[in-house]
Coordinates of C-alpha atoms in Angstrom, one line a residue:
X1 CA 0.0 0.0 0.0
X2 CA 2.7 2.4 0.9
X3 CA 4.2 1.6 -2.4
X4 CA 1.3 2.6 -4.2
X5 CA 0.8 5.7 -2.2
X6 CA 4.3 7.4 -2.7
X7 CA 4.3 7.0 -7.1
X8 CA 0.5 8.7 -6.5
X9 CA 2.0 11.7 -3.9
X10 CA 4.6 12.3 -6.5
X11 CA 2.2 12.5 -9.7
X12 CA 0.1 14.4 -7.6
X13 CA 2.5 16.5 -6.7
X14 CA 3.9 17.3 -9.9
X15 CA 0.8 17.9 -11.0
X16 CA -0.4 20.2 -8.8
X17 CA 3.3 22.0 -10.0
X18 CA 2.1 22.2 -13.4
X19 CA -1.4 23.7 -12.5
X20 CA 0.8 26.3 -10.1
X21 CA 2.7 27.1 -13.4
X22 CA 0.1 27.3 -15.9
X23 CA -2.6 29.1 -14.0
X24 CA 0.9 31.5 -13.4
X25 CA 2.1 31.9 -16.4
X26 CA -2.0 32.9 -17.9
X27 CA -2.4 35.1 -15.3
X28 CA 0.4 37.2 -16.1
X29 CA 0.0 36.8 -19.6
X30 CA -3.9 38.1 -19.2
X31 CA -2.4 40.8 -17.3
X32 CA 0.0 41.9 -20.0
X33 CA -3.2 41.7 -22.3
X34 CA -4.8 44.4 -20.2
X35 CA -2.5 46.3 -19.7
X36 CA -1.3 46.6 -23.4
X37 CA -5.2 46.6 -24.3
X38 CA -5.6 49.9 -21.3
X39 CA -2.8 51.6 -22.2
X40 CA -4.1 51.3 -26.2
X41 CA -8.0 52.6 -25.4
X42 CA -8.9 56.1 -24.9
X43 CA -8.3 57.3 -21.3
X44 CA -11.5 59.0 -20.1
X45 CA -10.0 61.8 -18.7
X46 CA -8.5 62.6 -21.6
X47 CA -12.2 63.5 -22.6
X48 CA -12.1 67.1 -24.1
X49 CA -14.8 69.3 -25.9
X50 CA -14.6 72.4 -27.9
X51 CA -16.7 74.9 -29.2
X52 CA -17.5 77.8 -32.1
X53 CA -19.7 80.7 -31.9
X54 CA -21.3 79.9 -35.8
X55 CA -22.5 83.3 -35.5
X56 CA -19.1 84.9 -35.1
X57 CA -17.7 82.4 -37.7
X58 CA -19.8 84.2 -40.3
X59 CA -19.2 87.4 -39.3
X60 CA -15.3 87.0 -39.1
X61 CA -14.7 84.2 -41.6
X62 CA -13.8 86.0 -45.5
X63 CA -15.0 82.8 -47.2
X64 CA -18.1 83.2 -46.0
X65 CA -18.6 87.3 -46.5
X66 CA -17.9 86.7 -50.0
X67 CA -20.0 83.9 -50.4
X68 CA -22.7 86.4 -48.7
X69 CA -21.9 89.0 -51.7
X70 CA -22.4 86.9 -54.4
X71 CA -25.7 85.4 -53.5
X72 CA -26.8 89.3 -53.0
X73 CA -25.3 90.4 -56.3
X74 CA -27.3 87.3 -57.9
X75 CA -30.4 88.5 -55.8
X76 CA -30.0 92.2 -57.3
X77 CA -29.9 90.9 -60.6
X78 CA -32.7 88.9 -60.7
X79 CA -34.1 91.6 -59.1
X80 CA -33.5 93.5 -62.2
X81 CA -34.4 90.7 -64.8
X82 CA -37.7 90.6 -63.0
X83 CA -38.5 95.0 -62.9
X84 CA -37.4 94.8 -66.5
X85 CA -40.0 91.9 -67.8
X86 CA -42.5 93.6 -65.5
X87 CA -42.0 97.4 -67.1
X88 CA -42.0 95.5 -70.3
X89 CA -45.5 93.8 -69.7
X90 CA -46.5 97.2 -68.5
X91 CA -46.0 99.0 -71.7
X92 CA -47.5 96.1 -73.4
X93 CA -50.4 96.4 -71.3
X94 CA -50.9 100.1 -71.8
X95 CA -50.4 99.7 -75.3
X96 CA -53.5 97.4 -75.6
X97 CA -55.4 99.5 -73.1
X98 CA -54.6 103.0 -75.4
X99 CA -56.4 100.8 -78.7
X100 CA -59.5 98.7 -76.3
X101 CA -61.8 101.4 -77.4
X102 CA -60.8 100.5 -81.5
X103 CA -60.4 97.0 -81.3
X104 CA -63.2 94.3 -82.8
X105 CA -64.2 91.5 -80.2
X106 CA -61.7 89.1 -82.1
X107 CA -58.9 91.6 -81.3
X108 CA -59.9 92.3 -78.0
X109 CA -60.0 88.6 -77.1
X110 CA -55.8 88.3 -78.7
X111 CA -54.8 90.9 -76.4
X112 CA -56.8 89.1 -73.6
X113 CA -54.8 86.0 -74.3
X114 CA -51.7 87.6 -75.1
X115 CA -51.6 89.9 -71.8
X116 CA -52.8 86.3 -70.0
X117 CA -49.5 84.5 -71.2
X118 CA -47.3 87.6 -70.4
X119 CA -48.3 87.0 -67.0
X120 CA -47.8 83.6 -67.4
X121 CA -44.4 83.9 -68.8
X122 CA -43.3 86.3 -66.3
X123 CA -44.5 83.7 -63.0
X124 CA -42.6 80.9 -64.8
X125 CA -39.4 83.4 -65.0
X126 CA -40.0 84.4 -61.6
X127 CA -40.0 80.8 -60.3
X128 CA -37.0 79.2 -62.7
X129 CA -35.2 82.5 -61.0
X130 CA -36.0 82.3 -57.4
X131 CA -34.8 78.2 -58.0
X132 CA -31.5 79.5 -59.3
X133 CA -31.1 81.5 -56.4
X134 CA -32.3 78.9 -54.2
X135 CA -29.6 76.4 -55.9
X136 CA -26.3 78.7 -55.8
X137 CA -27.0 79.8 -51.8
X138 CA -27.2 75.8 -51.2
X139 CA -24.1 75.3 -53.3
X140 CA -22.4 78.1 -51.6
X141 CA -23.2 77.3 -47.8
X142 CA -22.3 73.5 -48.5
X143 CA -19.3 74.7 -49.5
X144 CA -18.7 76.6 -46.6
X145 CA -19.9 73.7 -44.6
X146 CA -17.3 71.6 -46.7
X147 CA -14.6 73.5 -46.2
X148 CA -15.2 74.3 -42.2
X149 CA -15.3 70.3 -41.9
X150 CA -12.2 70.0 -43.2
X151 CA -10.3 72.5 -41.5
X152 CA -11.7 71.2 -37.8
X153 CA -10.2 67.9 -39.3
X154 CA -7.3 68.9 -39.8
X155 CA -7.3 71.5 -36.7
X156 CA -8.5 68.1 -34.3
X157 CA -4.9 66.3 -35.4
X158 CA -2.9 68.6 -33.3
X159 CA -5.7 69.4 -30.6
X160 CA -7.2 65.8 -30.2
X161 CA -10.6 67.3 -28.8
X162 CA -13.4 64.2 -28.6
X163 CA -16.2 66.8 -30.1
X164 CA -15.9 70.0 -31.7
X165 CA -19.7 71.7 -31.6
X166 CA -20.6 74.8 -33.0
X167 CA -22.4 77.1 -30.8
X168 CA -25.8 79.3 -31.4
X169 CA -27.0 81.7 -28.9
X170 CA -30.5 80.8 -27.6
X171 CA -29.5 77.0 -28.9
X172 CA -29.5 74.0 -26.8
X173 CA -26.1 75.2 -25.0
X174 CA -27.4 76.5 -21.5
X175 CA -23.6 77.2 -20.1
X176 CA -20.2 77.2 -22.0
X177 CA -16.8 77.9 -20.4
X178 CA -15.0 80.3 -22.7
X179 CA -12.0 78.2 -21.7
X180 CA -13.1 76.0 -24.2
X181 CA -14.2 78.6 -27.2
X182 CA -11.8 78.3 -30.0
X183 CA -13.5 80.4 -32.4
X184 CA -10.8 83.0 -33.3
X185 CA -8.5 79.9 -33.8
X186 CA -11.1 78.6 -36.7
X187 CA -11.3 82.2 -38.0
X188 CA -7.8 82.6 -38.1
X189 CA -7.0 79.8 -39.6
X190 CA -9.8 79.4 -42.4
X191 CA -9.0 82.7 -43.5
X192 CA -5.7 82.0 -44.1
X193 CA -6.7 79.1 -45.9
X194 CA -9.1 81.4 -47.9
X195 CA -6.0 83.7 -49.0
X196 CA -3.6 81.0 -49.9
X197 CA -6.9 79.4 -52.3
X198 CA -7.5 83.1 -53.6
X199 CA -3.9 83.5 -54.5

């Protein structure tokens, strides 16, 4: 019996070496995986937010006042296409009026019909212009969006903020730090962007 009992002592013992060394040896490997898994992740105090006054943004950024410019000039001069057509249908108009009293019924119903599609053609041109104008202030502010996007990017590499927001007054935002306001920065540097492209 004693025989038997000192080859099971030993395997037993051995074994329980080799449970001692592998449960060891995954432990610290596991812990190596945290570590290097930790030390990869983003630390939570590392947590950072910026914002932009979007008002002062337009007001400062030269991109944007010239955006503003053409999308008035375009406004003035449909402005003018439309006063032109009108004075035009005007004259028309009086013209027809001055000769009402000398005109047969025939003639009198052409110049009904004729003064009806003038103001037809001048609603149509009115709404094809208004679209156009529609059309080049989306074009333009999405390429103002585009191009403030890009920047923050860009800007983000260096500063590694989590969220850059733009800010509104009356919007959402109840308290802001001016710590945190880095809207001369954006300025600053999107208009020195804008010069380079004008150049």
């Amino acid at each position: 019996m004693k025989q038997i009992s000192t080859p099971l002592s030993i395997i037993a013992l051995i074994a329980t070496g080799v449970l001692f060394y592998l449960h060891f040896t995954h432990t610290e490997q596991l812990r190596k995986q945290i570590s290097t898994s930790v030390g990869n992740s983003h630390d939570s105090t590392n947590f950072r937010i910026a914002y932009f006054d979007i008002d002062s943004l337009q007001k400062n950024y030269n991109s944007f006042k010239d955006a503003e410019n053409k999308i008035k000039a375009k406004e003035n001069a449909i402005k003018g296409q439309l006063s032109e057509l009108n004075n035009r249908n005007q004259r028309r108009l009086k013209e027809l009026q001055d000769k009402a009293t000398g005109m047969s019924q025939a003639e009198g119903e052409s110049a009904q019909r004729e003064l009806a599609q003038l103001q037809q053609n001048f609603q149509q041109k009115e709404l094809e212009l208004d679209q156009e104008l529609k059309r080049l202030q989306m074009d333009e502010m999405s390429g103002l969006q585009q191009k403030v996007e890009i920047f923050l990017k860009n800007y983000n590499k260096e500063k590694g903020y989590s969220f850059i927001v733009s800010y509104r007054p009356g919007e959402f935002i109840y308290y802001k730090d001016t710590v945190y306001d880095i809207t001369m920065e954006i300025v600053n540097g999107l208009n020195a962007e804008y010069a380079k492209s004008k150049k």
